[in-house]
Tab-separated table of C-alpha atoms and ligand atoms in Angstrom:
chain	number	residue	atom	x	y	z
A	203	MET	CA	138.160	106.022	117.883
A	204	ASN	CA	136.310	107.903	114.921
A	205	LYS	CA	133.321	110.004	115.355
A	206	ILE	CA	130.839	111.719	113.041
A	207	GLU	CA	127.855	114.053	114.004
A	208	ILE	CA	125.131	115.392	111.906
A	209	LYS	CA	122.559	118.045	112.835
A	210	PHE	CA	119.691	118.117	110.366
A	211	ASN	CA	116.024	119.509	110.049
A	212	ALA	CA	113.164	117.342	111.270
A	213	THR	CA	111.899	116.391	107.737
A	214	LEU	CA	111.404	112.852	106.425
A	215	GLU	CA	113.390	114.114	103.234
A	216	ASN	CA	116.562	113.781	105.319
A	217	GLU	CA	115.743	110.093	106.572
A	218	ALA	CA	117.551	108.669	103.798
A	219	VAL	CA	120.366	110.871	103.542
A	220	ILE	CA	121.025	110.148	107.254
A	221	ARG	CA	120.940	106.387	107.147
A	222	ASN	CA	122.984	106.211	104.143
A	223	THR	CA	125.524	108.624	105.717
A	224	ILE	CA	125.674	106.487	108.940
A	225	GLY	CA	125.947	103.180	106.678
A	226	LEU	CA	128.974	104.690	104.923
A	227	PHE	CA	130.563	105.653	108.292
A	228	ALA	CA	130.374	102.023	109.432
A	229	ALA	CA	131.729	100.968	106.150
A	230	THR	CA	134.989	102.683	106.756
A	231	ILE	CA	135.979	99.623	108.993
A	232	ASN	CA	135.284	97.185	106.269
A	233	CYS	CA	132.161	95.600	108.048
A	234	THR	CA	129.854	93.155	106.068
A	235	ILE	CA	127.139	94.472	103.676
A	236	GLU	CA	124.551	92.785	106.127
A	237	ASP	CA	125.819	94.935	109.068
A	238	ILE	CA	125.407	98.285	106.826
A	239	ILE	CA	121.813	97.208	105.976
A	240	ASP	CA	121.125	96.655	109.658
A	241	ILE	CA	122.614	99.864	110.600
A	242	LYS	CA	120.746	101.891	107.867
A	243	THR	CA	117.313	100.128	109.408
A	244	ILE	CA	118.185	101.113	112.819
A	245	VAL	CA	119.064	104.675	111.873
A	246	SER	CA	115.902	104.919	109.971
A	247	GLU	CA	113.764	103.789	112.595
A	248	ALA	CA	115.285	106.159	115.300
A	249	VAL	CA	115.523	109.215	112.726
A	250	SER	CA	111.666	108.801	111.820
A	251	ASN	CA	110.608	108.395	115.234
A	252	ALA	CA	112.354	111.626	116.222
A	253	ILE	CA	110.824	113.482	113.283
A	254	ILE	CA	107.417	112.033	113.414
A	255	HIS	CA	106.950	111.573	117.135
A	256	GLY	CA	109.453	113.917	118.743
A	257	TYR	CA	108.778	117.075	116.573
A	258	GLU	CA	105.417	116.290	114.877
A	259	GLN	CA	107.478	116.834	111.453
A	260	ASP	CA	108.016	120.433	112.491
A	261	LYS	CA	110.654	121.340	110.015
A	262	GLU	CA	112.200	123.980	111.992
A	263	LYS	CA	113.356	121.631	114.680
A	264	GLU	CA	116.534	119.787	114.736
A	265	VAL	CA	117.805	116.158	115.200
A	266	LEU	CA	121.393	115.267	116.180
A	267	VAL	CA	122.803	112.048	115.158
A	268	THR	CA	126.132	110.845	116.428
A	269	GLY	CA	128.252	107.938	115.208
A	270	ILE	CA	131.132	106.400	117.155
A	271	LEU	CA	133.435	103.620	115.981
A	272	ASN	CA	135.703	101.847	118.574
A	273	ASP	CA	137.332	99.192	116.659
A	274	ASN	CA	134.454	97.104	115.648
A	275	GLU	CA	131.966	98.516	118.084
A	276	LEU	CA	129.600	101.283	116.558
A	277	ILE	CA	127.639	103.484	118.976
A	278	ILE	CA	124.757	105.418	117.420
A	279	ILE	CA	123.064	108.332	119.477
A	280	VAL	CA	120.009	109.918	118.114
A	281	LYS	CA	118.592	112.868	119.844
A	282	ASP	CA	115.683	115.394	119.661
A	283	ASP	CA	114.374	118.024	121.962
A	284	GLY	CA	110.747	117.037	121.232
A	285	VAL	CA	107.878	115.876	123.169
A	286	GLY	CA	109.662	113.169	124.862
A	287	ILE	CA	108.246	109.517	125.949
A	288	ASP	CA	105.969	109.505	129.015
A	289	ASN	CA	105.955	105.665	129.325
A	290	ILE	CA	108.947	103.935	128.029
A	291	ALA	CA	107.812	100.470	128.769
A	292	GLU	CA	104.565	100.951	126.802
A	293	ALA	CA	106.509	102.635	123.922
A	294	ILE	CA	108.952	99.722	123.338
A	295	ARG	CA	106.094	97.101	123.352
A	296	VAL	CA	105.656	95.366	120.024
A	297	ASN	CA	102.730	97.021	118.053
A	298	TYR	CA	102.278	99.872	120.366
A	299	SER	CA	101.879	103.127	118.695
A	300	SER	CA	100.586	106.452	119.785
A	301	LYS	CA	100.064	107.550	116.176
A	302	ASN	CA	98.051	104.368	114.677
A	303	ARG	CA	101.115	103.199	113.006
A	304	SER	CA	102.342	99.577	113.156
A	305	GLY	CA	104.526	100.155	116.279
A	306	LEU	CA	107.323	98.175	115.158
A	307	GLY	CA	110.341	100.571	115.166
A	308	PHE	CA	111.521	99.841	118.618
A	309	THR	CA	111.207	96.153	118.018
A	310	ILE	CA	113.157	96.189	115.050
A	311	ILE	CA	115.979	98.451	116.569
A	312	LYS	CA	116.069	96.086	119.507
A	313	SER	CA	116.526	93.000	117.424
A	314	LEU	CA	119.082	94.521	115.081
A	315	SER	CA	121.421	95.805	117.621
A	316	ASP	CA	123.279	94.706	120.671
A	317	ASP	CA	122.195	97.322	123.135
A	318	LEU	CA	119.396	100.002	123.235
A	319	GLN	CA	119.096	102.580	125.926
A	320	ILE	CA	116.361	105.150	125.994
A	321	LYS	CA	116.788	108.213	127.855
A	322	SER	CA	113.376	110.346	127.799
A	323	LYS	CA	111.022	112.170	129.846
A	324	LYS	CA	107.578	113.841	128.850
A	325	ASP	CA	108.379	117.387	127.416
A	326	MET	CA	112.175	116.777	127.694
A	327	GLY	CA	113.079	115.174	124.390
A	328	THR	CA	114.433	111.896	123.766
A	329	LYS	CA	118.051	110.302	123.196
A	330	LEU	CA	118.558	106.698	122.161
A	331	ILE	CA	121.798	105.131	122.697
A	332	ILE	CA	122.368	102.223	120.324
A	333	LYS	CA	125.268	99.750	120.200
A	334	LYS	CA	126.126	97.508	117.397
A	335	ILE	CA	129.103	95.067	117.291
A	336	LEU	CA	130.170	94.853	113.568
A	337	THR	CA	131.700	91.754	111.827
A	338	ILE	CA	134.726	92.867	109.906
A	339	LYS	CA	134.819	91.216	106.317
A	340	GLY	CA	137.138	88.168	105.791
A	341	GLN	CA	137.585	87.630	109.475
B	112	MET	CA	117.588	107.114	94.586
B	113	ASP	CA	114.616	106.813	92.141
B	114	SER	CA	112.112	104.849	94.359
B	115	ARG	CA	108.763	104.090	93.087
B	116	ILE	CA	106.013	101.833	93.002
B	117	SER	CA	104.342	100.641	89.536
B	118	ILE	CA	101.060	98.986	89.024
B	119	LYS	CA	100.284	96.219	86.898
B	120	ASP	CA	96.592	95.632	86.634
B	121	ASN	CA	95.184	92.232	85.257
B	122	LYS	CA	91.676	91.064	85.425
B	123	ASN	CA	91.802	89.447	88.661
B	124	VAL	CA	95.162	90.226	89.667
B	125	VAL	CA	96.792	93.674	90.809
B	126	ILE	CA	100.552	93.721	90.986
B	127	PHE	CA	102.529	96.600	92.905
B	128	LYS	CA	106.137	96.624	91.941
B	129	VAL	CA	108.124	98.391	94.405
B	130	GLU	CA	111.573	99.849	93.346
B	131	GLY	CA	114.287	101.446	95.720
B	132	ASP	CA	113.673	102.237	99.364
B	133	PHE	CA	110.484	101.279	100.613
B	134	ASP	CA	110.432	103.970	103.425
B	135	ASN	CA	108.372	106.527	104.874
B	136	LEU	CA	108.664	109.102	101.796
B	137	LEU	CA	107.697	106.485	99.415
B	138	CYS	CA	104.652	105.270	101.488
B	139	ILE	CA	103.318	108.701	102.051
B	140	LYS	CA	103.513	109.010	98.107
B	141	TYR	CA	101.689	106.065	97.268
B	142	LYS	CA	99.387	104.824	100.245
B	143	SER	CA	96.390	106.517	99.051
B	144	SER	CA	96.393	105.607	95.513
B	145	ILE	CA	97.320	101.978	96.396
B	146	THR	CA	94.232	101.919	99.022
B	147	GLU	CA	92.050	103.750	96.284
B	148	ILE	CA	92.986	101.024	93.550
B	149	LEU	CA	92.509	97.892	96.058
B	150	ALA	CA	89.127	99.480	96.994
B	151	ARG	CA	87.920	99.821	93.489
B	152	LYS	CA	89.335	96.716	91.973
B	153	LYS	CA	88.699	94.418	94.837
B	154	ALA	CA	90.924	91.839	92.880
B	155	GLU	CA	91.110	88.065	94.120
B	156	LEU	CA	94.791	88.362	94.249
B	157	THR	CA	97.167	91.402	95.188
B	158	ILE	CA	100.971	90.745	94.914
B	159	PHE	CA	103.639	92.991	96.162
B	160	ASP	CA	106.749	92.332	94.212
B	161	LEU	CA	109.880	93.400	96.338
B	162	SER	CA	112.410	92.042	93.865
B	163	GLN	CA	113.832	95.592	93.105
B	164	VAL	CA	113.620	96.800	96.949
B	165	ASN	CA	117.064	97.649	98.564
B	166	PHE	CA	115.644	98.873	101.750
B	167	ILE	CA	112.649	98.412	103.873
B	168	ASP	CA	111.762	99.815	107.364
B	169	SER	CA	108.642	99.780	109.593
B	170	SER	CA	106.800	102.193	107.301
B	171	GLY	CA	106.876	99.819	104.340
B	172	ILE	CA	105.889	96.903	106.731
B	173	GLY	CA	103.092	99.193	107.981
B	174	LEU	CA	101.801	99.779	104.393
B	175	LEU	CA	102.106	96.003	103.608
B	176	LEU	CA	100.096	95.001	106.909
B	177	GLY	CA	97.461	97.623	106.128
B	178	ARG	CA	96.900	96.480	102.660
B	179	TYR	CA	96.708	92.912	104.006
B	180	LYS	CA	93.949	93.897	106.221
B	181	GLN	CA	92.156	95.903	103.591
B	182	VAL	CA	92.395	92.882	101.117
B	183	ASN	CA	91.239	90.640	103.908
B	184	GLU	CA	88.010	92.503	104.474
B	185	TYR	CA	86.888	91.829	100.996
B	186	LYS	CA	87.942	88.261	101.154
B	187	GLY	CA	90.978	88.537	98.728
B	188	LYS	CA	94.419	87.403	99.018
B	189	LEU	CA	97.663	89.202	99.447
B	190	ILE	CA	101.181	87.877	98.707
B	191	ILE	CA	104.723	89.174	98.771
B	192	CYS	CA	107.437	87.938	96.421
B	193	GLY	CA	110.776	88.727	95.366
B	194	VAL	CA	111.962	88.743	98.856
B	195	ASN	CA	115.867	88.748	99.534
B	196	LYS	CA	117.491	87.526	102.580
B	197	GLN	CA	117.815	91.086	104.180
B	198	ILE	CA	114.170	92.080	103.535
B	199	LYS	CA	113.219	88.633	104.790
B	200	LYS	CA	115.065	89.382	108.148
B	201	THR	CA	112.941	92.607	108.731
B	202	LEU	CA	109.711	90.852	107.674
B	203	ALA	CA	110.506	88.055	110.154
B	204	ILE	CA	111.443	90.463	113.152
B	205	SER	CA	108.021	92.356	112.495
B	206	GLY	CA	106.097	88.984	112.567
B	207	ILE	CA	104.568	89.776	109.191
B	208	ALA	CA	106.119	86.724	107.618
B	209	LEU	CA	103.654	84.589	110.039
B	210	ILE	CA	100.595	86.553	108.719
B	211	ILE	CA	101.335	87.068	105.001
B	212	ASP	CA	102.597	84.533	102.494
B	213	THR	CA	106.036	85.413	101.218
B	214	TYR	CA	107.982	84.002	98.386
B	215	GLU	CA	111.709	84.528	97.535
B	216	ASP	CA	110.763	84.014	93.809
B	217	ILE	CA	109.707	86.699	91.615
B	218	TYR	CA	105.981	86.339	90.574
B	219	GLU	CA	106.781	85.009	87.101
B	220	ASN	CA	108.276	81.705	88.702
B	221	ILE	CA	105.596	81.331	91.157
B	222	LYS	CA	102.852	81.983	88.755
B	223	GLU	CA	102.204	78.365	88.080
B	224	SER	CA	101.159	77.537	91.620
B	225	ILE	CA	98.846	80.206	91.703
B	226	THR	CA	97.401	80.467	88.130
B	227	SER	CA	93.839	79.768	89.337
B	228	TYR	CA	93.483	83.480	89.802
B	229	GLU	CA	94.410	84.320	86.154
C	677	LIG	N1	111.547	110.330	119.521
C	677	LIG	C1	110.278	110.108	120.030
C	677	LIG	N2	109.706	111.123	120.727
C	677	LIG	C2	108.503	110.976	121.347
C	677	LIG	N3	107.814	109.691	121.357
C	677	LIG	C3	108.402	108.578	120.492
C	677	LIG	C4	109.636	108.872	120.035
C	677	LIG	N4	110.150	107.617	119.644
C	677	LIG	C5	109.043	106.743	119.726
C	677	LIG	N5	108.043	107.377	120.350
C	677	LIG	C6	106.870	106.739	121.143
C	677	LIG	O1	106.936	105.339	121.070
C	677	LIG	C7	106.195	104.653	120.304
C	677	LIG	C8	106.600	103.492	119.560
C	677	LIG	O2	107.476	103.680	118.647
C	677	LIG	P1	107.909	102.707	117.491
C	677	LIG	O3	108.739	103.173	116.494
C	677	LIG	O4	108.037	101.448	117.996
C	677	LIG	O5	106.491	102.585	116.723
C	677	LIG	P2	105.648	103.800	115.879
C	677	LIG	O6	106.768	104.663	115.168
C	677	LIG	O7	104.563	104.372	116.379
C	677	LIG	O8	105.387	102.949	114.422
C	677	LIG	P3	106.388	102.363	113.310
C	677	LIG	O9	107.733	102.627	113.913
C	677	LIG	O10	105.940	100.949	113.127
C	677	LIG	O11	105.939	103.364	112.178
C	677	LIG	C9	105.571	105.825	119.314
C	677	LIG	O12	104.189	105.597	118.605
C	677	LIG	C10	105.621	107.041	119.866
C	677	LIG	O13	104.483	107.104	120.942
C	678	LIG	MG1	108.493	104.335	114.594
């Protein structure tokens, strides 16, 4: 088991840093480039949601991202203590957005990962637990 | 790390070349100027060249979809070219590949088939 935890301010300036860091973390087990790009995309979606929706881009607030590697299984946890999601079924619907965006984030996370759990309540923050099985290069 | 969008502006064709990470930061930086250029030019053909993009997420997709709608309003055409395998995957998941014409080739190579716009 190997674990990494990053706490950062809720600003989009940090989005690329975090997705690249988790991508590098996954690369420690020599997974494929395709897996790494999938992971970067998943992290980008989850982190931007925490920043944009969870915290309304309030830079004072903090997002916590955890990566856990167990053999070739990667768990990514993205947690904010922001506004939370009132109706999860509605939020994960393709093209649903409360902010006039394209509403594709959850759709992308779901299709690039092997499991997505959403723990959220209005005003109680949001925690995503995402699982991805990685393919080891040359196996 | 130096992501940017540059603009090549011909008579009836506008080309936006995106380089680096097509993410929230890049979209925030360029969205209003791209929208403004399209509104002013109303070119027949708008091309997004993604051949130098190494990352795209829902914000990049959102920008492309938004501009597609804008161009459609004045009956123009918008295409995406230089799409690599990984970007293609994200475009497919988003359903954007069903709406917008996408090409793996760079614009220079597909020019022939769409020269009527030049
Ligand atoms: N961390 C979060 N905190 C509060 N609400 C959230 C959070 N993540 C998602 N949501 C809600 O779920 C909706 C859907 O999220 P999703 O990422 O699919 O779309 P989007 O962010 O609105 O658009 P896009 O991701 O295409 O830019 C959001 O519009 C928002 O209402
Ligand atoms: Mg989103």
